[in-house]
Short mmCIF file of C-alpha atoms in Angstrom, two decimals:
data_model
loop_
_atom_site.label_atom_id
_atom_site.label_comp_id
_atom_site.label_asym_id
_atom_site.label_seq_id
_atom_site.Cartn_x
_atom_site.Cartn_y
_atom_site.Cartn_z
CA MET A 1 -2.02 -35.93 -54.48
CA PHE A 2 -3.83 -37.38 -51.24
CA ILE A 3 -1.29 -40.16 -51.23
CA THR A 4 1.57 -37.74 -51.69
CA ARG A 5 0.01 -35.70 -49.03
CA LEU A 6 -0.51 -38.32 -46.63
CA ILE A 7 2.87 -40.01 -46.90
CA SER A 8 4.62 -36.59 -46.80
CA GLY A 9 2.70 -36.07 -43.53
CA ILE A 10 3.25 -39.36 -41.99
CA ILE A 11 7.25 -38.88 -42.79
CA LEU A 12 7.13 -35.60 -41.24
CA LEU A 13 5.25 -36.66 -38.14
CA ALA A 14 7.94 -39.16 -37.71
CA ILE A 15 10.73 -36.51 -37.95
CA ALA A 16 8.65 -34.06 -35.56
CA ILE A 17 8.79 -37.08 -32.98
CA THR A 18 11.94 -37.99 -33.23
CA VAL A 19 13.36 -34.73 -32.83
CA GLY A 20 10.96 -33.96 -30.19
CA ILE A 21 12.03 -36.59 -28.16
CA LEU A 22 15.91 -36.32 -28.93
CA GLY A 23 15.47 -32.42 -27.77
CA ASN A 24 18.64 -30.67 -26.67
CA ASN A 25 21.17 -29.72 -29.52
CA ILE A 26 18.98 -32.13 -32.13
CA LEU A 27 16.12 -29.75 -31.88
CA PHE A 28 17.96 -26.49 -31.90
CA GLY A 29 19.30 -27.06 -34.78
CA THR A 30 16.47 -28.70 -36.44
CA VAL A 31 14.36 -25.59 -35.13
CA LEU A 32 16.86 -22.96 -36.21
CA ILE A 33 17.28 -24.46 -39.85
CA VAL A 34 13.16 -24.41 -40.15
CA SER A 35 13.32 -21.27 -38.96
CA LEU A 36 16.16 -20.02 -41.64
CA ILE A 37 13.63 -21.84 -44.74
CA GLY A 38 10.79 -20.21 -43.49
CA MET A 39 12.37 -17.15 -43.27
CA THR A 40 13.52 -17.92 -46.81
CA GLU A 41 9.97 -18.41 -48.13
CA LEU A 42 8.63 -15.26 -46.81
CA TYR A 43 11.76 -13.33 -48.13
CA LYS A 44 11.22 -14.63 -51.83
CA ILE A 45 7.60 -13.01 -51.76
CA MET A 46 9.21 -9.51 -51.46
CA LYS A 47 12.52 -10.50 -53.46
CA ILE A 48 14.67 -9.90 -50.62
CA GLU A 49 16.06 -13.84 -50.17
CA LYS A 50 19.32 -12.89 -51.52
CA LYS A 51 19.60 -9.30 -51.29
CA VAL A 52 21.34 -7.37 -47.85
CA PRO A 53 18.20 -7.01 -46.32
CA GLY A 54 17.16 -10.97 -46.42
CA ILE A 55 20.82 -11.79 -45.46
CA LEU A 56 20.66 -9.43 -42.47
CA GLY A 57 17.59 -11.09 -41.59
CA TYR A 58 19.41 -14.59 -41.45
CA LEU A 59 22.26 -13.47 -39.76
CA ALA A 60 19.89 -11.87 -37.14
CA ALA A 61 18.30 -14.93 -36.58
CA VAL A 62 21.19 -17.10 -36.19
CA ILE A 63 22.23 -14.36 -33.67
CA TYR A 64 18.55 -14.31 -31.96
CA TYR A 65 18.82 -18.51 -31.47
CA PHE A 66 22.29 -18.53 -29.86
CA LEU A 67 21.63 -15.86 -27.69
CA ILE A 68 18.37 -18.04 -26.43
CA TYR A 69 20.63 -21.08 -26.23
CA PHE A 70 23.37 -19.44 -23.90
CA GLY A 71 20.13 -17.94 -22.00
CA GLN A 72 21.16 -14.40 -22.70
CA TYR A 73 17.59 -13.19 -22.63
CA ARG A 74 18.55 -9.50 -21.37
CA TYR A 75 20.33 -8.84 -24.43
CA LEU A 76 17.45 -9.53 -26.86
CA MET A 77 15.57 -6.16 -26.70
CA VAL A 78 18.93 -4.22 -27.37
CA PHE A 79 19.56 -7.02 -29.82
CA PHE A 80 16.38 -5.92 -31.89
CA ILE A 81 16.78 -2.66 -31.35
CA SER A 82 20.38 -2.83 -32.96
CA TYR A 83 18.96 -4.98 -35.59
CA LEU A 84 15.95 -2.45 -36.67
CA LEU A 85 18.59 0.14 -36.87
CA LEU A 86 20.83 -1.49 -39.14
CA LEU A 87 17.96 -2.65 -41.39
CA MET A 88 16.93 1.04 -41.16
CA MET A 89 20.75 2.14 -42.45
CA VAL A 90 20.94 -0.01 -45.20
CA TYR A 91 17.47 1.33 -46.65
CA VAL A 92 18.93 5.16 -46.10
CA ILE A 93 22.54 4.47 -47.38
CA SER A 94 20.81 2.53 -50.55
CA TYR A 95 18.04 4.79 -50.97
CA PRO A 96 16.23 4.08 -53.50
CA LYS A 97 16.99 0.79 -54.04
CA TYR A 98 14.63 -1.01 -51.39
CA ARG A 99 11.26 0.18 -50.88
CA ILE A 100 10.22 0.35 -47.32
CA GLU A 101 7.78 -2.86 -47.31
CA GLN A 102 11.07 -4.80 -48.35
CA ILE A 103 12.76 -3.54 -45.02
CA MET A 104 9.52 -4.06 -42.67
CA THR A 105 9.84 -7.56 -44.37
CA ALA A 106 12.97 -8.31 -43.23
CA PHE A 107 12.29 -7.24 -39.45
CA PHE A 108 8.87 -8.80 -39.47
CA GLY A 109 10.28 -12.06 -40.51
CA LEU A 110 12.60 -12.34 -38.09
CA PHE A 111 9.77 -12.27 -35.47
CA TYR A 112 6.70 -13.86 -37.20
CA VAL A 113 9.43 -16.72 -38.13
CA ALA A 114 12.31 -17.23 -35.73
CA VAL A 115 11.21 -15.82 -32.82
CA MET A 116 7.61 -17.38 -32.70
CA LEU A 117 9.15 -21.15 -33.68
CA SER A 118 12.23 -20.81 -31.14
CA TYR A 119 9.77 -21.25 -28.89
CA LEU A 120 9.41 -25.09 -29.85
CA TYR A 121 13.00 -25.37 -28.32
CA ARG A 122 12.23 -22.69 -25.33
CA VAL A 123 8.98 -25.36 -24.48
CA ARG A 124 11.20 -28.11 -24.95
CA VAL A 125 13.83 -27.07 -22.41
CA LEU A 126 11.17 -26.54 -19.65
CA SER A 127 10.77 -28.45 -16.48
CA ASP A 128 8.59 -31.36 -18.07
CA GLY A 129 9.27 -29.99 -21.56
CA ALA A 130 9.55 -33.48 -22.94
CA ILE A 131 5.90 -33.54 -22.00
CA LEU A 132 4.61 -30.28 -22.44
CA ILE A 133 6.15 -30.05 -26.25
CA TRP A 134 3.64 -32.35 -27.67
CA LEU A 135 0.83 -30.06 -26.35
CA ILE A 136 2.25 -27.34 -29.16
CA PHE A 137 1.30 -30.37 -31.82
CA ILE A 138 -1.90 -31.27 -30.29
CA GLY A 139 -3.05 -27.68 -30.02
CA SER A 140 -1.83 -27.24 -34.10
CA TRP A 141 -1.77 -30.16 -35.82
CA GLY A 142 -4.48 -32.06 -33.74
CA SER A 143 -7.06 -29.08 -33.69
CA ASP A 144 -6.16 -28.75 -37.53
CA THR A 145 -7.24 -32.62 -37.91
CA CYS A 146 -10.29 -32.09 -35.62
CA ALA A 147 -11.45 -29.24 -37.36
CA TYR A 148 -11.37 -30.41 -40.73
CA CYS A 149 -13.37 -33.56 -40.06
CA VAL A 150 -16.34 -31.72 -38.14
CA GLY A 151 -15.82 -29.33 -41.28
CA MET A 152 -16.34 -32.17 -43.73
CA LEU A 153 -19.15 -33.88 -41.48
CA LEU A 154 -21.38 -30.91 -40.04
CA GLY A 155 -19.50 -27.83 -42.06
CA LYS A 156 -22.49 -25.49 -42.82
CA HIS A 157 -21.83 -22.04 -41.94
CA LYS A 158 -18.60 -20.36 -43.76
CA LEU A 159 -16.52 -18.61 -41.07
CA PHE A 160 -14.33 -16.52 -43.72
CA PRO A 161 -15.41 -16.79 -47.17
CA ARG A 162 -13.37 -14.57 -48.81
CA LEU A 163 -10.06 -15.80 -46.99
CA SER A 164 -10.97 -19.35 -46.89
CA PRO A 165 -14.01 -20.41 -48.40
CA LYS A 166 -13.53 -24.15 -47.29
CA LYS A 167 -13.40 -23.14 -43.23
CA SER A 168 -16.63 -23.49 -41.50
CA LEU A 169 -17.69 -22.37 -38.02
CA GLU A 170 -18.20 -25.60 -37.14
CA GLY A 171 -14.92 -26.67 -38.19
CA CYS A 172 -13.79 -24.18 -35.91
CA ILE A 173 -15.47 -25.00 -33.02
CA GLY A 174 -14.73 -28.64 -33.26
CA GLY A 175 -11.05 -28.08 -33.44
CA ILE A 176 -11.58 -26.02 -30.49
CA VAL A 177 -13.41 -28.87 -28.41
CA GLY A 178 -11.05 -31.83 -29.97
CA ALA A 179 -7.79 -30.23 -29.14
CA GLY A 180 -8.89 -29.42 -25.77
CA LEU A 181 -10.38 -33.28 -25.55
CA LEU A 182 -7.33 -34.24 -27.16
CA GLY A 183 -5.19 -32.23 -24.28
CA PHE A 184 -6.88 -33.86 -21.65
CA LEU A 185 -6.62 -37.42 -22.85
CA TYR A 186 -2.96 -36.96 -23.14
CA ALA A 187 -2.71 -36.02 -19.31
CA LEU A 188 -5.16 -39.05 -18.64
CA ALA A 189 -2.38 -41.60 -20.40
CA LEU A 190 0.56 -40.04 -18.93
CA GLY A 191 -0.68 -39.91 -15.28
CA SER A 192 1.63 -40.01 -12.75
CA LYS A 193 4.53 -39.19 -15.15
CA ILE A 194 3.67 -35.42 -14.86
CA SER A 195 5.35 -33.88 -11.99
CA GLY A 196 5.46 -30.23 -11.27
CA ILE A 197 1.87 -29.37 -12.31
CA ASP A 198 -1.22 -28.94 -10.22
CA ASN A 199 -4.01 -30.85 -11.89
CA PRO A 200 -2.71 -31.45 -15.51
CA ARG A 201 -5.76 -32.66 -16.94
CA LEU A 202 -7.12 -29.25 -16.53
CA LEU A 203 -4.54 -27.76 -17.43
CA PHE A 204 -3.58 -29.89 -20.75
CA THR A 205 -7.65 -29.10 -21.95
CA VAL A 206 -7.43 -25.49 -21.47
CA ILE A 207 -4.08 -25.14 -23.36
CA GLY A 208 -5.27 -27.68 -26.00
CA ALA A 209 -8.45 -25.33 -26.48
CA ALA A 210 -6.65 -22.11 -26.05
CA SER A 211 -3.81 -23.40 -28.70
CA SER A 212 -6.45 -24.62 -31.23
CA VAL A 213 -8.08 -20.62 -31.13
CA ILE A 214 -4.79 -19.29 -31.76
CA SER A 215 -3.20 -21.97 -33.97
CA GLN A 216 -6.59 -21.43 -36.33
CA ILE A 217 -5.58 -17.17 -36.43
CA GLY A 218 -2.03 -18.45 -37.23
CA ASP A 219 -3.50 -20.41 -40.18
CA LEU A 220 -6.02 -17.64 -41.64
CA ALA A 221 -3.48 -15.63 -41.14
CA ALA A 222 -0.67 -17.01 -43.37
CA SER A 223 -3.67 -17.38 -45.58
CA ALA A 224 -4.49 -13.53 -45.83
CA ILE A 225 -0.57 -12.98 -46.64
CA LYS A 226 -0.81 -15.85 -49.61
CA ARG A 227 -3.74 -14.23 -51.15
CA ASN A 228 -2.53 -10.81 -50.71
CA PHE A 229 0.44 -11.93 -52.94
CA ASP A 230 -1.57 -14.07 -55.14
CA ILE A 231 0.37 -17.29 -54.31
CA LYS A 232 -0.69 -21.00 -53.59
CA ASP A 233 1.88 -22.01 -51.45
CA TYR A 234 4.80 -20.30 -49.48
CA GLY A 235 7.51 -23.26 -51.40
CA LYS A 236 7.43 -26.57 -52.61
CA LEU A 237 9.82 -28.21 -49.91
CA ILE A 238 7.13 -30.87 -48.36
CA PRO A 239 5.40 -32.84 -51.48
CA GLY A 240 1.59 -32.25 -51.25
CA HIS A 241 1.82 -29.78 -48.25
CA GLY A 242 3.67 -26.74 -49.93
CA GLY A 243 6.40 -24.91 -47.88
CA ILE A 244 7.69 -24.81 -44.40
CA LEU A 245 5.39 -21.95 -43.91
CA ASP A 246 2.39 -23.94 -44.95
CA ARG A 247 2.53 -26.70 -42.71
CA PHE A 248 4.07 -24.79 -39.61
CA ASP A 249 2.06 -21.82 -40.27
CA SER A 250 -0.46 -22.68 -37.05
CA ILE A 251 2.76 -24.13 -34.54
CA ILE A 252 4.35 -20.43 -35.74
CA PHE A 253 1.41 -19.07 -33.64
CA THR A 254 1.01 -22.14 -31.07
CA ALA A 255 4.48 -22.62 -29.67
CA PRO A 256 4.48 -19.42 -27.71
CA ILE A 257 1.20 -19.51 -26.18
CA VAL A 258 1.99 -23.39 -25.04
CA TYR A 259 4.96 -21.77 -23.43
CA TYR A 260 3.64 -19.01 -21.54
CA LEU A 261 0.31 -20.86 -20.19
CA ALA A 262 2.89 -23.60 -19.12
CA VAL A 263 5.23 -20.83 -17.39
CA PHE A 264 2.02 -19.07 -15.92
CA PHE A 265 0.60 -22.10 -14.64
#
C-alpha cells in the first residue's frame, strides 16, 4: 500500500510540475478536466452524476471556465444566478423527482470544485504566475508533508478526534511552520528571479503559513463530508490516494488564498 501510494504520488507530482511549467492552454484544459472529475465524485454521493442536475453542473463548469479564459468576469454573477434559477426550475418542474439536497449539491459542486480549482489557472496567468503557482503546492502538499512528519514524531494532543483521529495539534502547528519555512526557502532560492514583488521572502513566508491553515481546513472539510456519507474515499482514480477530491481537497482551498494574497500584496 505504501509503495503504491508513493509511486502514485511521484507520478502525480511529476504531472503537476509539467503542467504547471507549461501553463497556458495545457494548464487550463487540465484544470477543467480535473474539475469535472472532481464534480463527478461529489455528485456520485448524491446520485446525480448522470441525472439532469449533475449534467447541468458539468455544463455550468465548462461555461464558467471559458468565461474566465476569455476574461469575461463581469458576467460571472449573472451566470451564477442564472444557473441557480435553472436548477430551481428543474426542481419545480420535475417535483418530487429530486430532493432539495441534490439540487443544492449540484450548485455547491460548481463552487466547491470548479470555481475553487480554477484559481490554479488564475494564479498561473498573473504576473510572476509561473513562480506564484508553486506556493499553492507548498501551502497544501508541502504543509501536509510537514504536518504528517511532525505529527508522527511529536503528536500527542488530538485536534479533532471525532473527525480525524490521526491529526494532532503538534502536527497542525508543524504544518503551518513548515509551509512558512518552505515559502521562505523558495523565495531565497529564487533570489533576483522574482520581479514586481516587494520583499518576496516575507510575502512567501506569510502565504505559505496562511495557506497551510486554510489547506488543513480544506482537508478536514473533505473528511467531514466523507464521514457524513460513510465513505472512505471519493473515488479510485489515483491508486493509494483515492479520487481527485481526496488528493486535491487542500488545493481546493489553498489556490484562491494564494491568488488573493498575491494580488493584495
